[in-house]
Coordinates of C-alpha atoms (C1' of nucleotides) in Angstrom, one line a residue:
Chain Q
X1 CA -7.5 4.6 -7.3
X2 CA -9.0 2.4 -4.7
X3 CA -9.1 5.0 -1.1
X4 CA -9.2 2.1 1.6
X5 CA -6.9 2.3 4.1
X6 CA -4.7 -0.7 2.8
X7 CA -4.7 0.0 -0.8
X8 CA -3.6 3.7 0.4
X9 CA -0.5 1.9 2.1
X10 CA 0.1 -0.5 -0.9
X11 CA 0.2 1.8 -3.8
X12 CA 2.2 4.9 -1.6
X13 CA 4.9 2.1 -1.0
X14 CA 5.1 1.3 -4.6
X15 CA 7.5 3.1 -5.5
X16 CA 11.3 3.2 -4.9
X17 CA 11.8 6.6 -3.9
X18 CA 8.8 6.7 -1.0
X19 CA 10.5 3.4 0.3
X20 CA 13.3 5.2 0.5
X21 CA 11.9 8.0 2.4
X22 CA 10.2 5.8 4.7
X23 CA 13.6 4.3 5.3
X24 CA 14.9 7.3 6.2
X25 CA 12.5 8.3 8.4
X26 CA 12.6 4.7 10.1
X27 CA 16.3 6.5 11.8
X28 CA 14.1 9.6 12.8
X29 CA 12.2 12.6 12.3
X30 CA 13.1 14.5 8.7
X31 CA 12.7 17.9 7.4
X32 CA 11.5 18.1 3.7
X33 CA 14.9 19.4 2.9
X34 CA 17.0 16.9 4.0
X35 CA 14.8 14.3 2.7
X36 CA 14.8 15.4 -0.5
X37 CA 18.8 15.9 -0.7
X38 CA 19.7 12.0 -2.1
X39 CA 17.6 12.4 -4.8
X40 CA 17.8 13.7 -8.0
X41 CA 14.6 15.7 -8.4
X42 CA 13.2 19.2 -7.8
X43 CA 11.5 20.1 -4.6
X44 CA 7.8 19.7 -5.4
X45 CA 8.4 16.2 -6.9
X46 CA 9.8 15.5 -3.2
X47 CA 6.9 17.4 -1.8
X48 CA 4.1 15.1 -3.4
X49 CA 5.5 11.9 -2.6
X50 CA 5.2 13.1 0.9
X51 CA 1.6 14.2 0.4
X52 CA 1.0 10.5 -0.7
X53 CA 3.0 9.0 2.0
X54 CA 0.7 11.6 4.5
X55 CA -2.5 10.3 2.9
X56 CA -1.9 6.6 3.4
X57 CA -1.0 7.8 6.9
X58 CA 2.5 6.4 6.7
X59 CA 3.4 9.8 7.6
X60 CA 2.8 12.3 9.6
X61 CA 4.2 16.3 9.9
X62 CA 4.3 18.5 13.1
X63 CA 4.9 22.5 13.0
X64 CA 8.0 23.8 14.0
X65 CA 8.6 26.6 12.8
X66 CA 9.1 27.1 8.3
X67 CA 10.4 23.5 8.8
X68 CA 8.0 20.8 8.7
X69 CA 9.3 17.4 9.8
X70 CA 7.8 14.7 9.1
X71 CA 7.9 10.8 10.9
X72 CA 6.3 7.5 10.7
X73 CA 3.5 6.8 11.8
X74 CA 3.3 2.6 13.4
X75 CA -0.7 2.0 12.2
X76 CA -0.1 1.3 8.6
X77 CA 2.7 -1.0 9.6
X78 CA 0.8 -3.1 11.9
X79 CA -2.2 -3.2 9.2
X80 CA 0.2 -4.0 6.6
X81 CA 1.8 -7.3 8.6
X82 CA -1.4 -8.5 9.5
X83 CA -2.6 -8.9 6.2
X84 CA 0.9 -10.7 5.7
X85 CA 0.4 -12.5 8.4
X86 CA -2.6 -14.1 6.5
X87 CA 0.0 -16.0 3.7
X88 CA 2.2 -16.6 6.4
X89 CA 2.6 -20.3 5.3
X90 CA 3.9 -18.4 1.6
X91 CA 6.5 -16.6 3.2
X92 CA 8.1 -17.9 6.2
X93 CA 10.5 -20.5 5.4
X94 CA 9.7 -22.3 8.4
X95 CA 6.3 -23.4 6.8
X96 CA 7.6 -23.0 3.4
X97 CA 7.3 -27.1 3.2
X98 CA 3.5 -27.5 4.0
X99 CA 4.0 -31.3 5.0
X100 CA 6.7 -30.3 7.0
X101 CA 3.9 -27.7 8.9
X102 CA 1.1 -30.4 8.9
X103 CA 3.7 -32.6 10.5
X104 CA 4.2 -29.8 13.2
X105 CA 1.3 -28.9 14.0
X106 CA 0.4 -32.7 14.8
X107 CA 2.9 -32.5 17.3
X108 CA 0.5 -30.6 19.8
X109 CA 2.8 -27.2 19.6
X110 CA 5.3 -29.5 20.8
X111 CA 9.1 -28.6 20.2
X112 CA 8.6 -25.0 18.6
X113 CA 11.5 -23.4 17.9
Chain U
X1 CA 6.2 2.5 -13.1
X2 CA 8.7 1.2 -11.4
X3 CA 9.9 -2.1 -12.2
X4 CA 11.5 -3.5 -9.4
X5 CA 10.8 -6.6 -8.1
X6 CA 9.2 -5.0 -4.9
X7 CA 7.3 -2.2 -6.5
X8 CA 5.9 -4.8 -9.0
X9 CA 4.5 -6.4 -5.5
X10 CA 3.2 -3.6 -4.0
X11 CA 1.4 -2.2 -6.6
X12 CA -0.4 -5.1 -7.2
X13 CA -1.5 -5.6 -4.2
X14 CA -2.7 -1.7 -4.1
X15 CA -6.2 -3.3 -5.7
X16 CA -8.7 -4.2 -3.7
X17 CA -10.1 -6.7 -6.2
X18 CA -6.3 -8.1 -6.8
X19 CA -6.6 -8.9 -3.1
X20 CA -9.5 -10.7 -3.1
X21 CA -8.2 -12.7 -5.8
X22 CA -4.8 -13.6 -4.1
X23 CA -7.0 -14.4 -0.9
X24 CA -8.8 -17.1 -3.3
X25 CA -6.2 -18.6 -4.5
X26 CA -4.7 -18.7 -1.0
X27 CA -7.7 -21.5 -0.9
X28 CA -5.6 -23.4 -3.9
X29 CA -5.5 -23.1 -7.7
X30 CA -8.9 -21.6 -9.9
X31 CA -9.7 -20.7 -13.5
X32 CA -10.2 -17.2 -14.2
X33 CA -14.1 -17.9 -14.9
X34 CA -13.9 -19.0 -10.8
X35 CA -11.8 -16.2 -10.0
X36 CA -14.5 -14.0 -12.0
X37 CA -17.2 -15.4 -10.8
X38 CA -17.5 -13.1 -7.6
X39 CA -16.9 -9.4 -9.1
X40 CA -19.2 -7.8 -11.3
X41 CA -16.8 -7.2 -13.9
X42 CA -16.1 -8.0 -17.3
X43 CA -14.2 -10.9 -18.1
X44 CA -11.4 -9.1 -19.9
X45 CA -11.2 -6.4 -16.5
X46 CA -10.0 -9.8 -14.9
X47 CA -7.8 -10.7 -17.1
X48 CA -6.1 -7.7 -17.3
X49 CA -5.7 -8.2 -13.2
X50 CA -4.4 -11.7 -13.7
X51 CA -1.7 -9.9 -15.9
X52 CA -0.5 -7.5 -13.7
X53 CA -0.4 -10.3 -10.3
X54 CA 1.5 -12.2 -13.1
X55 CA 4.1 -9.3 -14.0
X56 CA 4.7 -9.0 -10.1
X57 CA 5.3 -12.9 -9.7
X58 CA 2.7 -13.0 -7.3
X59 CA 0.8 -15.9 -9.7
X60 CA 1.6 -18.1 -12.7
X61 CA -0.5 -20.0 -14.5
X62 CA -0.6 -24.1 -15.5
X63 CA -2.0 -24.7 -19.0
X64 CA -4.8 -27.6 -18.6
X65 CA -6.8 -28.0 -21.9
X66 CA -8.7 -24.5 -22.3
X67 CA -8.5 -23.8 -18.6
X68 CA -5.4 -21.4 -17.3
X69 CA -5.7 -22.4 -13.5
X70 CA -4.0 -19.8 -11.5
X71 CA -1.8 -20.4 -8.5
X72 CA 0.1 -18.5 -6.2
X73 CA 4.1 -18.2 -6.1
X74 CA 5.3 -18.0 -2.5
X75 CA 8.8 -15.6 -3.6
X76 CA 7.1 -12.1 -3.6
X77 CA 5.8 -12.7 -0.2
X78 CA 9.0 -13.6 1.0
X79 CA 10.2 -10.5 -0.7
X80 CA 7.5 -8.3 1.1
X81 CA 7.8 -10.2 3.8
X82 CA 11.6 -9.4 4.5
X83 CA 10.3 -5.6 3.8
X84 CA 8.7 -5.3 6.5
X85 CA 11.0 -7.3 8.9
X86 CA 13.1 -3.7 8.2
X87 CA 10.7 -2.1 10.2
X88 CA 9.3 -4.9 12.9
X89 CA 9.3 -2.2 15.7
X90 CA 6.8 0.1 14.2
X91 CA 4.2 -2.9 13.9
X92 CA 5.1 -5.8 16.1
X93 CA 2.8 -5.1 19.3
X94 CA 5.8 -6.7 21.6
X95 CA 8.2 -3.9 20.3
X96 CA 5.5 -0.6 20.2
X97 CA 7.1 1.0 23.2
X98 CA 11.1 1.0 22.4
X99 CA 11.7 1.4 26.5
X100 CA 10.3 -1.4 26.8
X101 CA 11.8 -2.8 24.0
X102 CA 15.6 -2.0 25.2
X103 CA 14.9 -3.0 28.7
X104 CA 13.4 -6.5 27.0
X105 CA 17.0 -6.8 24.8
X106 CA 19.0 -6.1 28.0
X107 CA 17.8 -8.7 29.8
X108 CA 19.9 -10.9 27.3
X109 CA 16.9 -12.6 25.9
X110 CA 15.7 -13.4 29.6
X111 CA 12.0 -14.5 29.5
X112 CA 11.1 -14.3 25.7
X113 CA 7.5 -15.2 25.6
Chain G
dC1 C1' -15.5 -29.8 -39.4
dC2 C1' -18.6 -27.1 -36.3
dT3 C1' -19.7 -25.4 -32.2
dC4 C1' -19.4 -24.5 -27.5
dT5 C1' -16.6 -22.9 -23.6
dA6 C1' -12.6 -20.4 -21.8
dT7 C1' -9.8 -16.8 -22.2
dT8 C1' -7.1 -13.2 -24.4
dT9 C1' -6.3 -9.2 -27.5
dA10 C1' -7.5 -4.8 -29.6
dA11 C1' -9.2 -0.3 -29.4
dC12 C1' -10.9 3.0 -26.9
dC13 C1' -11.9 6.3 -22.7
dA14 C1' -11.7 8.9 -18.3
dA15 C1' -8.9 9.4 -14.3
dC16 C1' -4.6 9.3 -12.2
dC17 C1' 0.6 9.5 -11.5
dA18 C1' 5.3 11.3 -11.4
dG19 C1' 7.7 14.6 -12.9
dT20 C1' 8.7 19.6 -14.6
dT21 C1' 9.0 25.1 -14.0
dA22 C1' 7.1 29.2 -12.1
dA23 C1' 4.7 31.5 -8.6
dT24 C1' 3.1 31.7 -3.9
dT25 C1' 2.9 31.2 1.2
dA26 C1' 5.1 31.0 5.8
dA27 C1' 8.2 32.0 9.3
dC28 C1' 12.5 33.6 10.9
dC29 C1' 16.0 37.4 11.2
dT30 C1' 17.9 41.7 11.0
Chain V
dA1 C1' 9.5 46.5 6.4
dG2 C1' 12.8 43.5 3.5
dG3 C1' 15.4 39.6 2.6
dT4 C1' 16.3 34.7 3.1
dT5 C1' 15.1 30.0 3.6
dA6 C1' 11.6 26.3 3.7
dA7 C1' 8.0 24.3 1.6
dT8 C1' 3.6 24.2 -1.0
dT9 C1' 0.4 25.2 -4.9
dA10 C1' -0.6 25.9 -9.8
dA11 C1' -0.5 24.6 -14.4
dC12 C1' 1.1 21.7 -17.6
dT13 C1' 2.9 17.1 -19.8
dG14 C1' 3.5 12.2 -21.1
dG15 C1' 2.7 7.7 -19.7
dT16 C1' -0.1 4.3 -16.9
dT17 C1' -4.4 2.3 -14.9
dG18 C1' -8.8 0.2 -14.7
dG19 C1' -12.6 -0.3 -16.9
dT20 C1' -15.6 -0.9 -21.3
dT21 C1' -17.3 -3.6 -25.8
dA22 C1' -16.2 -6.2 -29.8
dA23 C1' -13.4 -9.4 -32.1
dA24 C1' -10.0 -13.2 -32.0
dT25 C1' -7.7 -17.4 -30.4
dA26 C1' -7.4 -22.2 -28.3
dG27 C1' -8.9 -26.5 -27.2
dA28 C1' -12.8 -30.2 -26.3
dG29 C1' -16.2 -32.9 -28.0
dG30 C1' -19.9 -34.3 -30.8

DNA sequence: CCTCTATTTAACCAACCAGTTAATTAACCT
DNA sequence: AGGTTAATTAACTGGTTGGTTAAATAGAGG
Protein backbone atom coordinates (compact mmCIF):
# COMPACT_ATOMS: atom_id res chain seq x y z
CA UNK A 1 0.00 0.00 0.00
CA UNK A 2 1.17 3.45 -0.97
CA UNK A 3 2.28 5.27 2.81
CA UNK A 4 1.92 9.10 1.73
CA UNK A 5 0.02 11.08 3.78
CA UNK A 6 -2.95 11.34 1.23
CA UNK A 7 -3.23 7.84 0.01
CA UNK A 8 -3.21 6.99 4.02
CA UNK A 9 -6.45 9.30 4.20
CA UNK A 10 -8.01 7.85 0.83
CA UNK A 11 -7.79 4.19 1.45
CA UNK A 12 -8.75 4.56 5.59
CA UNK A 13 -11.92 6.32 4.28
CA UNK A 14 -12.71 3.55 1.95
CA UNK A 15 -14.68 1.85 3.73
CA UNK A 16 -18.20 2.23 5.09
CA UNK A 17 -17.79 1.35 8.52
CA UNK A 18 -14.50 3.95 9.16
CA UNK A 19 -16.87 6.68 7.51
CA UNK A 20 -19.11 5.79 9.89
CA UNK A 21 -16.79 6.22 12.75
CA UNK A 22 -15.50 9.35 11.57
CA UNK A 23 -19.12 10.43 11.48
CA UNK A 24 -19.51 9.75 14.83
CA UNK A 25 -16.66 11.25 16.09
CA UNK A 26 -17.52 14.48 13.87
CA UNK A 27 -20.43 14.94 17.13
CA UNK A 28 -17.42 14.43 19.64
CA UNK A 29 -14.94 12.48 21.45
CA UNK A 30 -15.71 8.40 21.53
CA UNK A 31 -14.62 5.66 23.63
CA UNK A 32 -13.71 2.36 21.71
CA UNK A 33 -16.78 0.87 23.31
CA UNK A 34 -19.32 3.06 22.28
CA UNK A 35 -17.96 3.25 18.90
CA UNK A 36 -18.08 -0.12 18.32
CA UNK A 37 -21.83 -0.63 19.67
CA UNK A 38 -23.77 0.06 16.07
CA UNK A 39 -21.93 -2.42 14.46
CA UNK A 40 -22.16 -5.88 14.08
CA UNK A 41 -18.61 -7.10 14.66
CA UNK A 42 -16.34 -8.27 17.51
CA UNK A 43 -14.15 -5.84 19.35
CA UNK A 44 -10.72 -6.23 17.69
CA UNK A 45 -12.36 -5.87 14.16
CA UNK A 46 -13.47 -2.28 15.75
CA UNK A 47 -10.07 -1.88 17.22
CA UNK A 48 -8.10 -2.11 13.78
CA UNK A 49 -10.24 0.12 11.90
CA UNK A 50 -9.22 2.60 14.50
CA UNK A 51 -5.54 1.74 14.11
CA UNK A 52 -6.01 2.62 10.40
CA UNK A 53 -8.06 5.67 10.99
CA UNK A 54 -4.93 6.59 13.66
CA UNK A 55 -2.34 5.93 10.98
CA UNK A 56 -3.79 8.20 8.33
CA UNK A 57 -4.00 10.59 11.23
CA UNK A 58 -7.75 11.03 10.96
CA UNK A 59 -7.66 10.15 14.42
CA UNK A 60 -6.24 10.64 17.29
CA UNK A 61 -6.55 8.90 21.16
CA UNK A 62 -5.80 10.57 24.54
CA UNK A 63 -5.35 8.56 28.04
CA UNK A 64 -7.89 8.62 30.43
CA UNK A 65 -7.84 6.19 32.34
CA UNK A 66 -8.68 2.07 30.75
CA UNK A 67 -10.86 4.17 28.32
CA UNK A 68 -9.19 5.53 25.40
CA UNK A 69 -11.19 8.12 23.46
CA UNK A 70 -10.47 8.82 20.40
CA UNK A 71 -11.33 12.33 18.09
CA UNK A 72 -10.72 13.80 14.78
CA UNK A 73 -8.05 15.28 13.96
CA UNK A 74 -8.73 18.66 11.14
CA UNK A 75 -5.19 18.05 9.00
CA UNK A 76 -6.30 15.24 6.89
CA UNK A 77 -9.47 17.13 6.22
CA UNK A 78 -7.92 20.23 5.03
CA UNK A 79 -5.37 18.06 2.87
CA UNK A 80 -8.14 16.10 1.63
CA UNK A 81 -10.33 19.43 0.28
CA UNK A 82 -7.46 20.91 -1.17
CA UNK A 83 -6.74 18.21 -3.42
CA UNK A 84 -10.62 18.61 -4.19
CA UNK A 85 -10.26 21.83 -4.55
CA UNK A 86 -7.97 21.05 -7.69
CA UNK A 87 -11.23 19.43 -9.88
CA UNK A 88 -13.25 22.06 -8.52
CA UNK A 89 -14.66 22.90 -12.00
CA UNK A 90 -15.81 18.71 -11.78
CA UNK A 91 -17.72 19.14 -8.82
CA UNK A 92 -19.27 22.34 -8.09
CA UNK A 93 -22.32 22.81 -9.93
CA UNK A 94 -21.71 26.32 -10.20
CA UNK A 95 -18.88 25.54 -12.84
CA UNK A 96 -20.40 22.37 -13.77
CA UNK A 97 -21.15 24.22 -17.35
CA UNK A 98 -17.49 25.27 -18.41
CA UNK A 99 -18.80 28.02 -20.94
CA UNK A 100 -20.94 29.13 -18.43
CA UNK A 101 -17.44 29.61 -16.11
CA UNK A 102 -15.41 31.01 -19.14
CA UNK A 103 -18.28 33.39 -19.49
CA UNK A 104 -17.83 34.37 -15.73
CA UNK A 105 -14.64 34.70 -15.32
CA UNK A 106 -14.72 37.31 -18.34
CA UNK A 107 -16.75 39.34 -16.32
CA UNK A 108 -13.76 40.63 -14.22
CA UNK A 109 -15.14 38.72 -10.80
CA UNK A 110 -17.94 40.77 -11.51
CA UNK A 111 -21.44 39.72 -9.97
CA UNK A 112 -20.22 36.56 -7.93
CA UNK A 113 -22.67 35.06 -6.10
CA UNK B 1 -14.31 -4.46 -0.81
CA UNK B 2 -16.94 -2.43 -0.40
CA UNK B 3 -19.00 -1.57 -3.21
CA UNK B 4 -20.60 1.53 -2.68
CA UNK B 5 -20.54 4.25 -4.72
CA UNK B 6 -18.30 6.30 -2.34
CA UNK B 7 -15.91 3.55 -1.32
CA UNK B 8 -15.48 2.76 -5.05
CA UNK B 9 -14.13 6.58 -5.06
CA UNK B 10 -12.06 6.56 -2.32
CA UNK B 11 -10.25 3.66 -2.93
CA UNK B 12 -9.28 4.59 -6.12
CA UNK B 13 -8.07 7.56 -5.38
CA UNK B 14 -5.95 5.73 -2.43
CA UNK B 15 -3.13 5.29 -5.44
CA UNK B 16 -0.71 7.49 -5.96
CA UNK B 17 -0.29 6.66 -9.61
CA UNK B 18 -4.34 6.66 -9.98
CA UNK B 19 -3.89 10.24 -8.96
CA UNK B 20 -1.56 11.24 -11.33
CA UNK B 21 -3.55 9.82 -13.92
CA UNK B 22 -6.91 11.62 -12.91
CA UNK B 23 -4.58 14.90 -12.64
CA UNK B 24 -3.84 14.22 -16.51
CA UNK B 25 -6.78 13.79 -17.65
CA UNK B 26 -7.94 16.86 -15.69
CA UNK B 27 -5.73 18.43 -18.71
CA UNK B 28 -8.54 16.63 -21.22
CA UNK B 29 -8.95 13.21 -22.82
CA UNK B 30 -5.50 10.65 -23.50
CA UNK B 31 -4.93 7.11 -24.66
CA UNK B 32 -3.66 4.79 -22.26
CA UNK B 33 -0.14 4.69 -24.21
CA UNK B 34 -0.18 8.78 -23.10
CA UNK B 35 -1.45 8.03 -19.82
CA UNK B 36 1.53 5.31 -19.62
CA UNK B 37 3.84 7.14 -21.02
CA UNK B 38 5.12 8.83 -17.65
CA UNK B 39 5.33 5.65 -15.14
CA UNK B 40 7.70 2.99 -15.48
CA UNK B 41 5.26 0.40 -15.48
CA UNK B 42 4.04 -2.18 -17.67
CA UNK B 43 1.41 -1.55 -19.90
CA UNK B 44 -1.05 -4.11 -18.54
CA UNK B 45 -0.21 -2.40 -14.60
CA UNK B 46 -1.99 0.57 -16.31
CA UNK B 47 -4.59 -0.96 -17.53
CA UNK B 48 -5.54 -2.69 -14.64
CA UNK B 49 -5.59 1.07 -13.00
CA UNK B 50 -7.84 2.32 -15.84
CA UNK B 51 -10.15 -0.57 -14.66
CA UNK B 52 -10.51 0.12 -11.29
CA UNK B 53 -10.89 4.50 -11.95
CA UNK B 54 -13.59 2.94 -14.40
CA UNK B 55 -15.39 0.67 -11.71
CA UNK B 56 -15.48 3.87 -9.35
CA UNK B 57 -17.03 6.07 -12.25
CA UNK B 58 -14.30 8.38 -11.94
CA UNK B 59 -13.45 7.75 -15.98
CA UNK B 60 -15.09 6.19 -19.05
CA UNK B 61 -13.76 5.61 -22.07
CA UNK B 62 -14.77 6.74 -26.00
CA UNK B 63 -13.94 4.05 -28.59
CA UNK B 64 -11.91 5.86 -31.55
CA UNK B 65 -10.45 3.25 -34.00
CA UNK B 66 -7.74 1.33 -31.85
CA UNK B 67 -7.39 4.12 -29.42
CA UNK B 68 -9.65 4.00 -25.93
CA UNK B 69 -9.25 7.80 -25.01
CA UNK B 70 -10.01 8.25 -21.44
CA UNK B 71 -11.90 11.07 -19.93
CA UNK B 72 -12.99 12.11 -16.66
CA UNK B 73 -16.78 11.91 -15.36
CA UNK B 74 -17.51 14.86 -13.06
CA UNK B 75 -20.44 12.62 -10.62
CA UNK B 76 -17.91 10.97 -8.26
CA UNK B 77 -16.46 14.27 -7.46
CA UNK B 78 -19.59 15.69 -6.77
CA UNK B 79 -20.16 12.64 -4.61
CA UNK B 80 -16.81 13.19 -2.72
CA UNK B 81 -17.32 16.48 -2.91
CA UNK B 82 -20.66 16.56 -0.87
CA UNK B 83 -18.54 14.10 1.65
CA UNK B 84 -16.62 16.40 2.74
CA UNK B 85 -19.13 19.32 2.89
CA UNK B 86 -20.34 16.95 6.15
CA UNK B 87 -17.41 17.95 7.69
CA UNK B 88 -16.50 21.73 6.35
CA UNK B 89 -15.52 22.84 9.98
CA UNK B 90 -12.71 20.47 10.45
CA UNK B 91 -11.01 21.79 7.07
CA UNK B 92 -12.29 25.13 6.00
CA UNK B 93 -9.59 27.64 7.49
CA UNK B 94 -12.67 30.26 8.09
CA UNK B 95 -14.37 27.74 10.47
CA UNK B 96 -10.96 26.08 12.42
CA UNK B 97 -11.81 27.92 15.60
CA UNK B 98 -15.68 27.06 16.34
CA UNK B 99 -15.75 30.39 18.75
CA UNK B 100 -15.04 32.10 16.19
CA UNK B 101 -17.20 30.28 14.06
CA UNK B 102 -20.51 30.79 16.37
CA UNK B 103 -19.70 34.40 17.06
CA UNK B 104 -19.37 34.65 12.83
CA UNK B 105 -23.13 32.75 12.56
CA UNK B 106 -24.54 35.12 15.25
CA UNK B 107 -23.79 38.02 13.58
CA UNK B 108 -26.71 36.87 11.09
CA UNK B 109 -24.34 36.58 8.20
CA UNK B 110 -23.00 40.28 8.97
CA UNK B 111 -19.78 40.78 7.03
CA UNK B 112 -19.20 37.41 5.16
CA UNK B 113 -15.94 37.87 3.36
C1' DC C 1 -4.33 -10.74 -46.27
C1' DC C 2 -0.43 -9.30 -43.41
C1' DT C 3 1.53 -6.51 -40.31
C1' DC C 4 1.92 -2.84 -37.21
C1' DT C 5 0.14 -0.38 -33.22
C1' DA C 6 -2.94 -0.10 -29.22
C1' DT C 7 -4.82 -2.35 -25.65
C1' DT C 8 -6.73 -6.18 -22.93
C1' DT C 9 -6.81 -10.86 -20.92
C1' DA C 10 -4.70 -14.77 -18.53
C1' DA C 11 -1.98 -16.77 -15.20
C1' DC C 12 0.82 -16.11 -11.63
C1' DC C 13 2.98 -14.02 -7.18
C1' DA C 14 3.87 -11.50 -2.85
C1' DA C 15 1.80 -8.39 0.20
C1' DC C 16 -2.19 -6.64 2.40
C1' DC C 17 -7.07 -6.33 4.27
C1' DA C 18 -11.07 -7.29 7.08
C1' DG C 19 -12.73 -10.31 9.76
C1' DT C 20 -12.58 -14.24 13.39
C1' DT C 21 -11.47 -16.35 18.33
C1' DA C 22 -8.38 -16.74 22.18
C1' DA C 23 -5.11 -14.73 25.09
C1' DT C 24 -3.05 -10.60 27.11
C1' DT C 25 -2.46 -5.98 29.05
C1' DA C 26 -4.15 -1.95 31.69
C1' DA C 27 -6.57 0.51 35.04
C1' DC C 28 -10.03 0.95 38.34
C1' DC C 29 -12.49 -0.69 42.62
C1' DT C 30 -13.25 -3.10 46.61
C1' DA D 1 -4.46 -9.11 46.15
C1' DG D 2 -8.61 -10.30 43.17
C1' DG D 3 -12.19 -9.23 40.12
C1' DT D 4 -14.25 -6.47 36.56
C1' DT D 5 -14.26 -3.69 32.59
C1' DA D 6 -11.77 -1.63 28.51
C1' DA D 7 -9.01 -2.40 24.92
C1' DT D 8 -5.11 -4.46 22.34
C1' DT D 9 -2.23 -8.24 20.54
C1' DA D 10 -1.55 -12.77 18.42
C1' DA D 11 -2.47 -16.17 15.20
C1' DC D 12 -5.14 -17.60 11.62
C1' DT D 13 -8.18 -17.31 7.20
C1' DG D 14 -10.18 -16.09 2.63
C1' DG D 15 -10.38 -12.59 -0.57
C1' DT D 16 -8.26 -8.47 -2.87
C1' DT D 17 -4.43 -5.53 -4.75
C1' DG D 18 -0.65 -4.17 -7.59
C1' DG D 19 2.64 -5.73 -10.04
C1' DT D 20 4.89 -9.14 -13.49
C1' DT D 21 5.36 -11.69 -18.38
C1' DA D 22 3.25 -13.96 -22.22
C1' DA D 23 -0.53 -14.48 -25.20
C1' DA D 24 -4.72 -12.71 -27.39
C1' DT D 25 -7.78 -9.27 -29.55
C1' DA D 26 -9.04 -5.16 -32.43
C1' DG D 27 -8.60 -1.94 -35.90
C1' DA D 28 -5.71 0.72 -39.61
C1' DG D 29 -3.33 0.70 -43.60
C1' DG D 30 -0.33 -0.92 -47.10
Amino acid sequence: MSTDRLSLAFSALADPTRRAIVARLALGEATVSELAAPFDMSMPAVSKHLRVLERSGLIEQSQEAQFRPRRLRPEPFRELAGWMEEYRRFWDAKLDDLDAYLKEIQKEDGDER
